[in-house]
Short mmCIF file of C-alpha atoms in Angstrom, two decimals:
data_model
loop_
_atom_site.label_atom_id
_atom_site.label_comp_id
_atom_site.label_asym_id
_atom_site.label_seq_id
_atom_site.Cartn_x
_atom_site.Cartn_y
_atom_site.Cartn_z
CA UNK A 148 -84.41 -95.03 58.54
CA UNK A 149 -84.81 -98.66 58.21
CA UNK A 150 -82.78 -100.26 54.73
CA UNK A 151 -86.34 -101.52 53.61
CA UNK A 152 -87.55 -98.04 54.38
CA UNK A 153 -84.74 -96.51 52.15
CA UNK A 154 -85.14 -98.59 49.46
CA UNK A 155 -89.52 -98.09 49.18
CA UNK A 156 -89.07 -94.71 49.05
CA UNK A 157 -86.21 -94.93 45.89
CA UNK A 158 -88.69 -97.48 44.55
CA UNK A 159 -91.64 -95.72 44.71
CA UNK A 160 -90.28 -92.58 43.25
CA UNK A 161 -88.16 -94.67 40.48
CA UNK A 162 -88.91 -93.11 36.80
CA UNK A 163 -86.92 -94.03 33.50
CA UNK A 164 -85.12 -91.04 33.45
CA UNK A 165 -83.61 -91.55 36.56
CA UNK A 166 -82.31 -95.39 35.37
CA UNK A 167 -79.39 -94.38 33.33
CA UNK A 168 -79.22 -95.87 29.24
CA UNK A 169 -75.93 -98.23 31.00
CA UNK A 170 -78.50 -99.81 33.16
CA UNK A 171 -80.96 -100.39 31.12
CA UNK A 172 -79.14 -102.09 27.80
CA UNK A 173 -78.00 -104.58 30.52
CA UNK A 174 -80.94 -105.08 31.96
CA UNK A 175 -82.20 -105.51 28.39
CA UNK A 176 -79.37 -108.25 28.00
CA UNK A 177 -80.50 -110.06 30.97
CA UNK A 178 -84.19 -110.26 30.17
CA UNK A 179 -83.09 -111.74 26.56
CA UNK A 180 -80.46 -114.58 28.41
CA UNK A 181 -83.26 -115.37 31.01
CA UNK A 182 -86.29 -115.61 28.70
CA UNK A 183 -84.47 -117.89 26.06
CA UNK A 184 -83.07 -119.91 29.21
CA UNK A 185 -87.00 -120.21 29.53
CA UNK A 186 -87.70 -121.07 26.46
CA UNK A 187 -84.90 -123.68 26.16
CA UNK A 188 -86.36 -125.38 29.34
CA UNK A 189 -89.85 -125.30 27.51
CA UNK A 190 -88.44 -126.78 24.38
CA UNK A 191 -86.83 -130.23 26.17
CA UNK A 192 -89.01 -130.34 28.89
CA UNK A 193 -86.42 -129.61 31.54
CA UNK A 194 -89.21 -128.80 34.06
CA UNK A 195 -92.06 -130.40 33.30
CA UNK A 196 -93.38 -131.74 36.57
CA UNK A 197 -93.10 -127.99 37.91
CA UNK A 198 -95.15 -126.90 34.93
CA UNK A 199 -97.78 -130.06 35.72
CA UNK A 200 -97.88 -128.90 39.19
CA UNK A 201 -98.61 -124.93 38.35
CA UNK A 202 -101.18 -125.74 35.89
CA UNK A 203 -103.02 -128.07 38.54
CA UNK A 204 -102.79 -125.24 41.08
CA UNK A 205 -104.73 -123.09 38.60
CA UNK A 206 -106.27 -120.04 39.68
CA UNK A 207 -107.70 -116.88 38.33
CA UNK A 208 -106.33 -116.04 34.57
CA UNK A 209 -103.98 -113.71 35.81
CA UNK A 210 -100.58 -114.50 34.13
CA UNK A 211 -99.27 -117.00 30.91
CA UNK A 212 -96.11 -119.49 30.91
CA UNK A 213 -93.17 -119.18 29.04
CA UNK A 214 -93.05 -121.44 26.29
CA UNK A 215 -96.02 -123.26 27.34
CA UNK A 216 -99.70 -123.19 25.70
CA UNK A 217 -101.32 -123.70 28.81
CA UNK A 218 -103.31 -120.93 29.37
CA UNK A 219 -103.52 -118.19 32.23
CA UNK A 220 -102.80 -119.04 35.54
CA UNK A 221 -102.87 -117.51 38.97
CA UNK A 222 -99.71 -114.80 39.53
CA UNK A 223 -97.61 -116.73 42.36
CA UNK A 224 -98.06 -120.24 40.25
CA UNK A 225 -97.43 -118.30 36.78
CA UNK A 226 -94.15 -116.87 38.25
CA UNK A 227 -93.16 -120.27 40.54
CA UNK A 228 -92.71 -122.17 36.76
CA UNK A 229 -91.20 -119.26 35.22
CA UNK A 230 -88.97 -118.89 37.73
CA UNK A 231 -88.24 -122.98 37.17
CA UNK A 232 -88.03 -122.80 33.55
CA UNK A 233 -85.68 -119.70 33.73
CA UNK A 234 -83.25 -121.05 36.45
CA UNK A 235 -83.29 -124.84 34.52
CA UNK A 236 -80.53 -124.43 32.51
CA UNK A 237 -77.55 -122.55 34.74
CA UNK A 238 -74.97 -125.15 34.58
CA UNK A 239 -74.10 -124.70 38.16
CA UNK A 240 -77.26 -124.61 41.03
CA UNK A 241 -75.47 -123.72 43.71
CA UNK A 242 -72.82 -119.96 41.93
CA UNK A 243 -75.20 -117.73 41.83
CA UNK A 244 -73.62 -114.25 40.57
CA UNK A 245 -75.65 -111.07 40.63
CA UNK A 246 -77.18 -111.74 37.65
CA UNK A 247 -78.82 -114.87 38.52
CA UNK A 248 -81.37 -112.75 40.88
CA UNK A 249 -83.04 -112.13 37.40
CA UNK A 250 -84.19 -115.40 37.35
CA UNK A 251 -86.82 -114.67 40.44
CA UNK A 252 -87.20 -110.73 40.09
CA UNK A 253 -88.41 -111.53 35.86
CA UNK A 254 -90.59 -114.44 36.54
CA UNK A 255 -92.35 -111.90 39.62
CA UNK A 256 -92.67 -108.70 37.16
CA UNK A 257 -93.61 -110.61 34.34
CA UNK A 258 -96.46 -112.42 36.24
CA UNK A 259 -97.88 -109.22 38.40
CA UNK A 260 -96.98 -106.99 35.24
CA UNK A 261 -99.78 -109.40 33.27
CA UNK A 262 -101.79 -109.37 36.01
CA UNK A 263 -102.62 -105.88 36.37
CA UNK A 264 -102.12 -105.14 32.54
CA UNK A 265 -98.88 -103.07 33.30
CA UNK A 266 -97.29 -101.01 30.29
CA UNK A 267 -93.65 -102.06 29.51
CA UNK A 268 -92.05 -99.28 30.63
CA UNK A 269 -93.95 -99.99 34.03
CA UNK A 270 -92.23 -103.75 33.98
CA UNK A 271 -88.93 -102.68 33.23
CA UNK A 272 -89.03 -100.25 35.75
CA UNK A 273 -89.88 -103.06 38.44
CA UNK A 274 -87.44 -105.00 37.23
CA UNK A 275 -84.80 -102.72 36.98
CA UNK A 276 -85.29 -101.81 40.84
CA UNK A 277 -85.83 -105.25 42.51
CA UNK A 278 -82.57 -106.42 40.56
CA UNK A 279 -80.59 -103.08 42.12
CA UNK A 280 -81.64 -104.60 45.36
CA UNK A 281 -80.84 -107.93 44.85
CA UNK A 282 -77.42 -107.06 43.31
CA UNK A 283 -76.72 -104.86 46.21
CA UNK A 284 -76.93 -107.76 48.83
CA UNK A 285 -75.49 -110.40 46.11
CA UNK A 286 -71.97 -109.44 47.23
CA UNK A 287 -72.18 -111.21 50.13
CA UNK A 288 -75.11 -113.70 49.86
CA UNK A 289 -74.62 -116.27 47.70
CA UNK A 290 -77.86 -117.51 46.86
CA UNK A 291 -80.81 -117.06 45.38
CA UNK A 292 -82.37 -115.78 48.93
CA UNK A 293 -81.43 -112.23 47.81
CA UNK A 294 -84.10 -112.52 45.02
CA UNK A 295 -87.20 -113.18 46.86
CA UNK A 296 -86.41 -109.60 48.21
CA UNK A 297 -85.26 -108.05 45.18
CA UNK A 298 -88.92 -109.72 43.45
CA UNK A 299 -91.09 -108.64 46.19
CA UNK A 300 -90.06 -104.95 45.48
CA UNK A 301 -90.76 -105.44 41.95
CA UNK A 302 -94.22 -106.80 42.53
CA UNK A 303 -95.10 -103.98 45.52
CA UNK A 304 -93.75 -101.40 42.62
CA UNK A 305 -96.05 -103.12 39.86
CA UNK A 306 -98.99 -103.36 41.79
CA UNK A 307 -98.75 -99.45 42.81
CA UNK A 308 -98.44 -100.07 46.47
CA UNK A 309 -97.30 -96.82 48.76
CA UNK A 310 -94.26 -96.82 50.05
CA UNK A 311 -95.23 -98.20 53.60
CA UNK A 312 -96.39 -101.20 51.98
CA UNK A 313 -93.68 -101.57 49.47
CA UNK A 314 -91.62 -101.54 53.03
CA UNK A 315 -94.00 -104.38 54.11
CA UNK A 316 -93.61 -106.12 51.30
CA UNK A 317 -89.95 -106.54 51.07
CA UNK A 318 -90.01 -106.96 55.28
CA UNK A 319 -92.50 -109.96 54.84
CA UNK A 320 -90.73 -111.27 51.57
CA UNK A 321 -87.26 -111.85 54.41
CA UNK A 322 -89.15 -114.13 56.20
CA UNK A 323 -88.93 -116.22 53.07
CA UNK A 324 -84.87 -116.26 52.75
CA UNK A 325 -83.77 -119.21 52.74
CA UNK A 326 -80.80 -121.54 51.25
CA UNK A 327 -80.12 -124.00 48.27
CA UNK A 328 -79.53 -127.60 50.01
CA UNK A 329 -77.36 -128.71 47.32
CA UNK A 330 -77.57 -129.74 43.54
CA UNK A 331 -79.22 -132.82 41.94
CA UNK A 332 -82.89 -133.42 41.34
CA UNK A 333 -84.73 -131.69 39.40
CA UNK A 334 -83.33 -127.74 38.80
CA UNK A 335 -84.44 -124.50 39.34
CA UNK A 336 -86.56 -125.14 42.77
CA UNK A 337 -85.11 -122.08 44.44
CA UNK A 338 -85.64 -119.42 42.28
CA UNK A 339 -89.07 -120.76 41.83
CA UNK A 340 -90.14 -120.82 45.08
CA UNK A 341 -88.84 -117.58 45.73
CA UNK A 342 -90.70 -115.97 42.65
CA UNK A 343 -93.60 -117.56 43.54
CA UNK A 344 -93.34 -116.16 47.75
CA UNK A 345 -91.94 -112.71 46.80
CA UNK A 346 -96.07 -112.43 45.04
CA UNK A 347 -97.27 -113.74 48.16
CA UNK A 348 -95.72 -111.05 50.15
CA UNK A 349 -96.77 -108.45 48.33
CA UNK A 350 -99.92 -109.78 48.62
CA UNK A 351 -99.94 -109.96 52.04
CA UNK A 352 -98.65 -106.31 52.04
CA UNK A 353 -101.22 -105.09 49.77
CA UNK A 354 -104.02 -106.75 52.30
CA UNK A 355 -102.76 -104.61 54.91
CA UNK A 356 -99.54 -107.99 56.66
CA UNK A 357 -97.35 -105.74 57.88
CA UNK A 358 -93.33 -106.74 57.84
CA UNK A 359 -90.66 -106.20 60.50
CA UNK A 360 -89.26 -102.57 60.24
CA UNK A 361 -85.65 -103.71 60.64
CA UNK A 362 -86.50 -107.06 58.95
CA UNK A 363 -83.95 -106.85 55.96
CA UNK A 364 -81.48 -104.80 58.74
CA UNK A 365 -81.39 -108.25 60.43
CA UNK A 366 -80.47 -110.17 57.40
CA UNK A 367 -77.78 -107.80 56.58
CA UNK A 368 -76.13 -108.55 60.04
CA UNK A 369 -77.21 -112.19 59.39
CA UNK A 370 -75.30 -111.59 56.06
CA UNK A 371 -72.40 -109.41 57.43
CA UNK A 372 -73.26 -106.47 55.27
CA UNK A 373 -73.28 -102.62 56.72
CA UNK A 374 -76.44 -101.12 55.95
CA UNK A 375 -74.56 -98.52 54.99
CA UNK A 376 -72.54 -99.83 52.44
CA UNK A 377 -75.79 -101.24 51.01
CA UNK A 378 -77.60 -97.88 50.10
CA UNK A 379 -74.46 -95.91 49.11
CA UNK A 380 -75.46 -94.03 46.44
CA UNK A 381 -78.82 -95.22 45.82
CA UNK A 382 -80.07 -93.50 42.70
CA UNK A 383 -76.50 -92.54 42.03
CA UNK A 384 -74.44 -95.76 41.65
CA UNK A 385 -75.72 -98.98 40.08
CA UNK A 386 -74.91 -101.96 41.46
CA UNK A 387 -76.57 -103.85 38.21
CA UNK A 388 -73.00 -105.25 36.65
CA UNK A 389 -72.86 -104.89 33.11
CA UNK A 390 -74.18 -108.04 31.59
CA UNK A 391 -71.25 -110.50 30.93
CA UNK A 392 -71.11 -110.01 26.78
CA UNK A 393 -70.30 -106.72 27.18
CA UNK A 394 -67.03 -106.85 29.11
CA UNK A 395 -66.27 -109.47 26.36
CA UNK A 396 -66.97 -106.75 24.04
CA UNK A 397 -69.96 -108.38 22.37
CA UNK A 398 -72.03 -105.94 20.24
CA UNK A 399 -75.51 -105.69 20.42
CA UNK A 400 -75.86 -107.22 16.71
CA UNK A 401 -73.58 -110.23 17.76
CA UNK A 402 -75.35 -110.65 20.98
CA UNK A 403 -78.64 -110.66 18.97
CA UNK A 404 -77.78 -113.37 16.63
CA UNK A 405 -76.51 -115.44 19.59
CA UNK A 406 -79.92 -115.52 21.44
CA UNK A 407 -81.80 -116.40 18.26
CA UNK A 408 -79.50 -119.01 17.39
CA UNK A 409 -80.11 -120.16 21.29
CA UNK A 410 -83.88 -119.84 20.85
CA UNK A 411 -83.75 -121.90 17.52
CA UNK A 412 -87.84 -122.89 16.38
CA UNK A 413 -88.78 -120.31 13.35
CA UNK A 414 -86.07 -117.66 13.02
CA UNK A 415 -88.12 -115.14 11.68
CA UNK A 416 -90.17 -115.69 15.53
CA UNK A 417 -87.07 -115.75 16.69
CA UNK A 418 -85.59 -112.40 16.06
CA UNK A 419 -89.09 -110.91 16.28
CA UNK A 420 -89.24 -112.01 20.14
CA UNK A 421 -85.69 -110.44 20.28
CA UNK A 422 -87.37 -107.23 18.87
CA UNK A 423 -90.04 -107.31 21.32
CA UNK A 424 -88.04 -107.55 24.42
CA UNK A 425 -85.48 -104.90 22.69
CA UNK A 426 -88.60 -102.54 22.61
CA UNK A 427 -90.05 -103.23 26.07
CA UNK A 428 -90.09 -99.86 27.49
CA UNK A 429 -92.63 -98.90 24.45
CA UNK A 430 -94.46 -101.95 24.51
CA UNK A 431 -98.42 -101.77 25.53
CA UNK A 432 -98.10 -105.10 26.87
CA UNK A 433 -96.38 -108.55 28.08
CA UNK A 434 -98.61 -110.64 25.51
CA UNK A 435 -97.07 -110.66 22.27
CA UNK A 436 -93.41 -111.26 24.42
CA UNK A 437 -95.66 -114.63 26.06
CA UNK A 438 -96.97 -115.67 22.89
CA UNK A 439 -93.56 -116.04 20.99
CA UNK A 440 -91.97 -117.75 23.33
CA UNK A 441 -94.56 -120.52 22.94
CA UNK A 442 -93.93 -120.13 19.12
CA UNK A 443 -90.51 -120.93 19.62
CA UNK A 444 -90.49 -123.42 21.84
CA UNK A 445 -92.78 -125.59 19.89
CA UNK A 446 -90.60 -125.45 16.95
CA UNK A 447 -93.33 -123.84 14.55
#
């Protein structure tokens, strides 16, 4: 069976009992790191012109900005200035580590995740399995091409595609891949882009595109990875590294306080978006999480 194949079918199937509680408090750590990256970006403006350019594409009222008042926008050009505001503030563009496939799968299952009124378990669910692929092609790839894959799963998972089309999707989302050309300007552009594409594909997938069978086989040649080696123990082994505080041997508590200090504006909005993302898998929806960050970022 084709790798894309393998994967859709784990994807499709994918409940929270099979994600183990490992897997899911770093997760939880990542979503907090990325969103207050977000909201940091928001805050000083770090991305402005991507935000200008998102709000003038428009679209149906489908998903909300972080940190921004500026109203619903279409999916792919909610998640393209996410996905900016998110990867603004890594201090180096071009080292990507596993982790910083977040910064495209998020932006995608936050977006689609508004869009069709997903619970939070749903959303955490998509994000946990796009970010298992991307960190089990990160190894070799280092970019922020693994993402668009990784996000297109996510979004074919969200929007309750089959597993033929969640296959499509992630086929269609490779023709995407591509490569930072180097730092300078303004940041983020990648993991933007890709956010915004990986919708598109599953768009396309959803409309009945089809993708290349063997598509992501080819990129793992392209890549030098052995198919094989990439779906060891899928649903068995997690390839999602534990976030970085915890093999520093940061506590929850202490990890807490360092995010709200990060997010700064009101504290008491502060550690209640901290609460909210804690308590994803039991939240009803994405608003409340959209709605503080704009809180915060505007200081009030």
């Amino acid at each position: 069976m084709p790798v894309s194949g393998e994967f859709a079918e784990w994807a499709a199937e994918l409940t929270m009992r099979h994600i183990p509680v490992a897997v899911r408090r770093a997760t939880g750590r990542r979503i907090l790191t990325a969103i207050s990256d977000g909201v940091v970006a928001a805050r000083v403006g770090l991305v402005d012109p991507a935000v200008h350019v998102a709000v003038g594409i428009g679209g149906p009222p489908e998903a909300e900005l972080i940190g921004h008042a500026a109203g619903r926008l279409a999916a792919p050009a909610a998640a393209f200035a996410n996905g900016m505001l998110i990867g603004a503030t890594r201090p180096d563009p071009e080292h990507v580590d596993v982790g910083a496939a977040m910064a495209v799968v998020l932006p995608v299952a936050l977006a689609v995740g508004q869009e069709v009124k997903a619970r939070g378990d749903e959303v955490l669910i998509a994000v946990i399995a796009g970010h298992e692929l991307a960190c089990r092609l990160a190894a070799s790839d280092g970019s922020r091409s693994v993402g668009v894959l990784g996000g297109a799963l996510a979004a074919a998972r969200l929007m309750a595609l089959d597993r033929a089309r969640i296959r499509d999707a992630v086929g269609i989302a490779g023709g995407f891949v591509g490569e930072p050309i180097g730092a300078g300007g303004i940041l983020g552009p990648a993991g933007g882009m890709a956010a915004g594409n990986a919708i598109v594909a599953a768009r396309l997938a959803a409309a009945g595109a089809n993708g290349p069978p063997r598509g992501m086989d080819e990129l793992l040649r392209t890549w030098r990875l052995r198919p094989e080696t990439v779906r060891a123990g899928l649903g068995v082994e997690w390839a999602c590294a534990p976030h970085p505080a915890a093999a520093a041997g940061t506590t929850d508590y202490r990890f807490d306080l360092d995010i709200c200090e990060r997010l700064g504006g009101s504290r008491r909005d502060a550690r209640a978006l901290v609460a909210e993302i804690r308590a994803l898998a039991f939240a009803p929806s994405l608003d409340s999480i959209l709605a503080l960050t704009v809180r915060i970022a505007a200081g009030t």
